[in-house]
XYZ file of C-alpha atoms in Angstrom:
137
model
C -97.239 -35.839 7.829
C -95.248 -38.357 5.950
C -96.321 -36.474 2.858
C -95.430 -33.200 4.215
C -91.996 -34.631 5.206
C -91.552 -35.630 1.507
C -92.471 -32.099 0.452
C -89.481 -30.952 2.600
C -87.232 -33.605 1.263
C -87.980 -32.511 -2.231
C -87.754 -28.873 -1.362
C -84.241 -29.668 0.121
C -83.113 -31.206 -3.044
C -84.793 -28.390 -5.249
C -82.626 -25.752 -3.055
C -79.464 -27.796 -3.271
C -79.999 -27.837 -7.177
C -80.671 -24.037 -7.212
C -77.426 -23.527 -5.022
C -75.393 -25.574 -7.463
C -76.828 -23.756 -10.475
C -78.253 -27.257 -11.672
C -81.447 -25.508 -13.051
C -83.404 -28.407 -11.562
C -81.233 -31.190 -12.630
C -78.789 -32.940 -10.447
C -74.728 -32.105 -10.680
C -72.421 -34.662 -12.496
C -71.944 -37.934 -10.752
C -68.274 -36.873 -9.890
C -69.525 -33.821 -7.984
C -72.347 -35.830 -6.379
C -69.516 -38.270 -5.003
C -66.934 -35.372 -3.898
C -69.926 -33.640 -2.033
C -71.748 -36.555 -0.724
C -73.564 -35.913 2.447
C -73.935 -37.987 5.440
C -77.462 -38.880 4.519
C -78.043 -39.785 1.079
C -81.438 -40.145 -0.076
C -82.135 -42.920 -2.555
C -84.307 -40.821 -4.668
C -82.195 -37.853 -4.940
C -81.993 -38.177 -8.585
C -85.716 -38.072 -9.146
C -86.922 -34.789 -10.661
C -88.432 -32.419 -8.479
C -91.777 -30.604 -9.063
C -90.788 -26.972 -9.345
C -93.901 -25.574 -8.593
C -94.469 -27.652 -5.517
C -91.124 -27.040 -4.250
C -91.749 -23.246 -4.922
C -94.877 -23.489 -2.579
C -92.940 -25.499 -0.099
C -90.412 -22.720 -0.032
C -92.994 -20.365 0.661
C -94.301 -22.345 3.774
C -90.813 -22.815 4.965
C -90.181 -18.899 4.418
C -93.171 -18.373 6.847
C -91.692 -20.081 9.548
C -89.738 -18.284 12.474
C -86.290 -17.838 11.628
C -84.757 -20.443 14.155
C -87.080 -23.175 12.329
C -85.960 -21.912 9.001
C -82.654 -22.494 9.994
C -83.127 -26.243 10.964
C -85.219 -26.656 7.819
C -81.810 -25.534 6.038
C -79.693 -27.619 8.072
C -81.682 -30.900 8.041
C -83.382 -30.878 4.556
C -80.985 -28.620 2.500
C -77.669 -29.146 3.955
C -78.592 -32.574 5.115
C -76.398 -32.362 8.114
C -76.030 -35.126 10.602
C -77.794 -34.867 13.927
C -74.805 -33.756 16.083
C -73.924 -31.050 13.713
C -77.536 -29.790 13.423
C -77.686 -29.330 17.270
C -74.155 -27.863 17.340
C -74.983 -25.178 14.609
C -78.541 -24.840 16.094
C -77.259 -24.388 19.515
C -79.275 -27.307 20.971
C -78.918 -30.766 22.325
C -79.251 -33.606 20.069
C -82.559 -34.722 21.698
C -83.916 -31.331 20.600
C -83.127 -31.675 16.917
C -86.106 -34.017 16.302
C -88.474 -31.610 18.333
C -87.309 -28.609 15.971
C -87.834 -30.882 12.833
C -91.323 -31.785 13.988
C -91.981 -27.935 14.651
C -90.850 -27.457 10.889
C -93.279 -30.154 9.751
C -95.950 -29.073 11.446
C -95.598 -25.338 10.640
C -95.287 -26.244 7.040
C -98.227 -28.494 7.221
C -100.329 -25.537 8.787
C -99.279 -23.243 5.982
C -100.539 -25.913 3.319
C -103.870 -26.251 5.354
C -104.540 -22.401 5.647
C -103.849 -22.179 1.839
C -105.890 -24.960 1.117
C -108.747 -23.454 3.149
C -108.175 -19.987 1.267
C -108.503 -21.538 -2.094
C -111.708 -23.411 -0.952
C -113.321 -20.226 0.457
C -112.435 -18.372 -2.819
C -114.098 -21.241 -5.008
C -117.016 -20.982 -2.642
C -117.197 -16.935 -3.297
C -116.687 -17.318 -6.949
C -119.430 -20.043 -7.106
C -121.893 -17.563 -5.275
C -121.147 -14.731 -7.542
C -121.597 -16.807 -10.571
C -124.965 -17.975 -9.347
C -125.944 -14.525 -8.055
C -125.085 -13.265 -11.637
C -127.127 -15.935 -13.290
C -130.077 -15.458 -11.091
C -130.224 -11.534 -11.794
C -129.851 -12.363 -15.698
C -132.862 -14.708 -15.539
C -135.324 -12.513 -13.743
């Protein structure tokens, strides 16, 4: 699940850049200093894969509304646990449970997507083999 968490961290960075009109690039060093969050990620200046972030956004959008809120508060806004709890209307102990639910929901979305792609490939291969068989008969 660590790779899913990393996808969500990258998605959060992508969302912040979009909101800052950064067009995929971080804002100025002074702006970053002025708006530094409580949880600064050491790799926040690393380029974000736009396609992967877009897929992750689709996964997040498929979550129930309350989990989308937690994804935004934690990964996009990077709020501390107490602030996430306050805005989410839960106790601080519940925040990690909700974040785990976000990660699990996104993981399930990617797994379902992978299965659909594999199924489509198999069907395409069957059609190709079938068309080859009818041409050679």
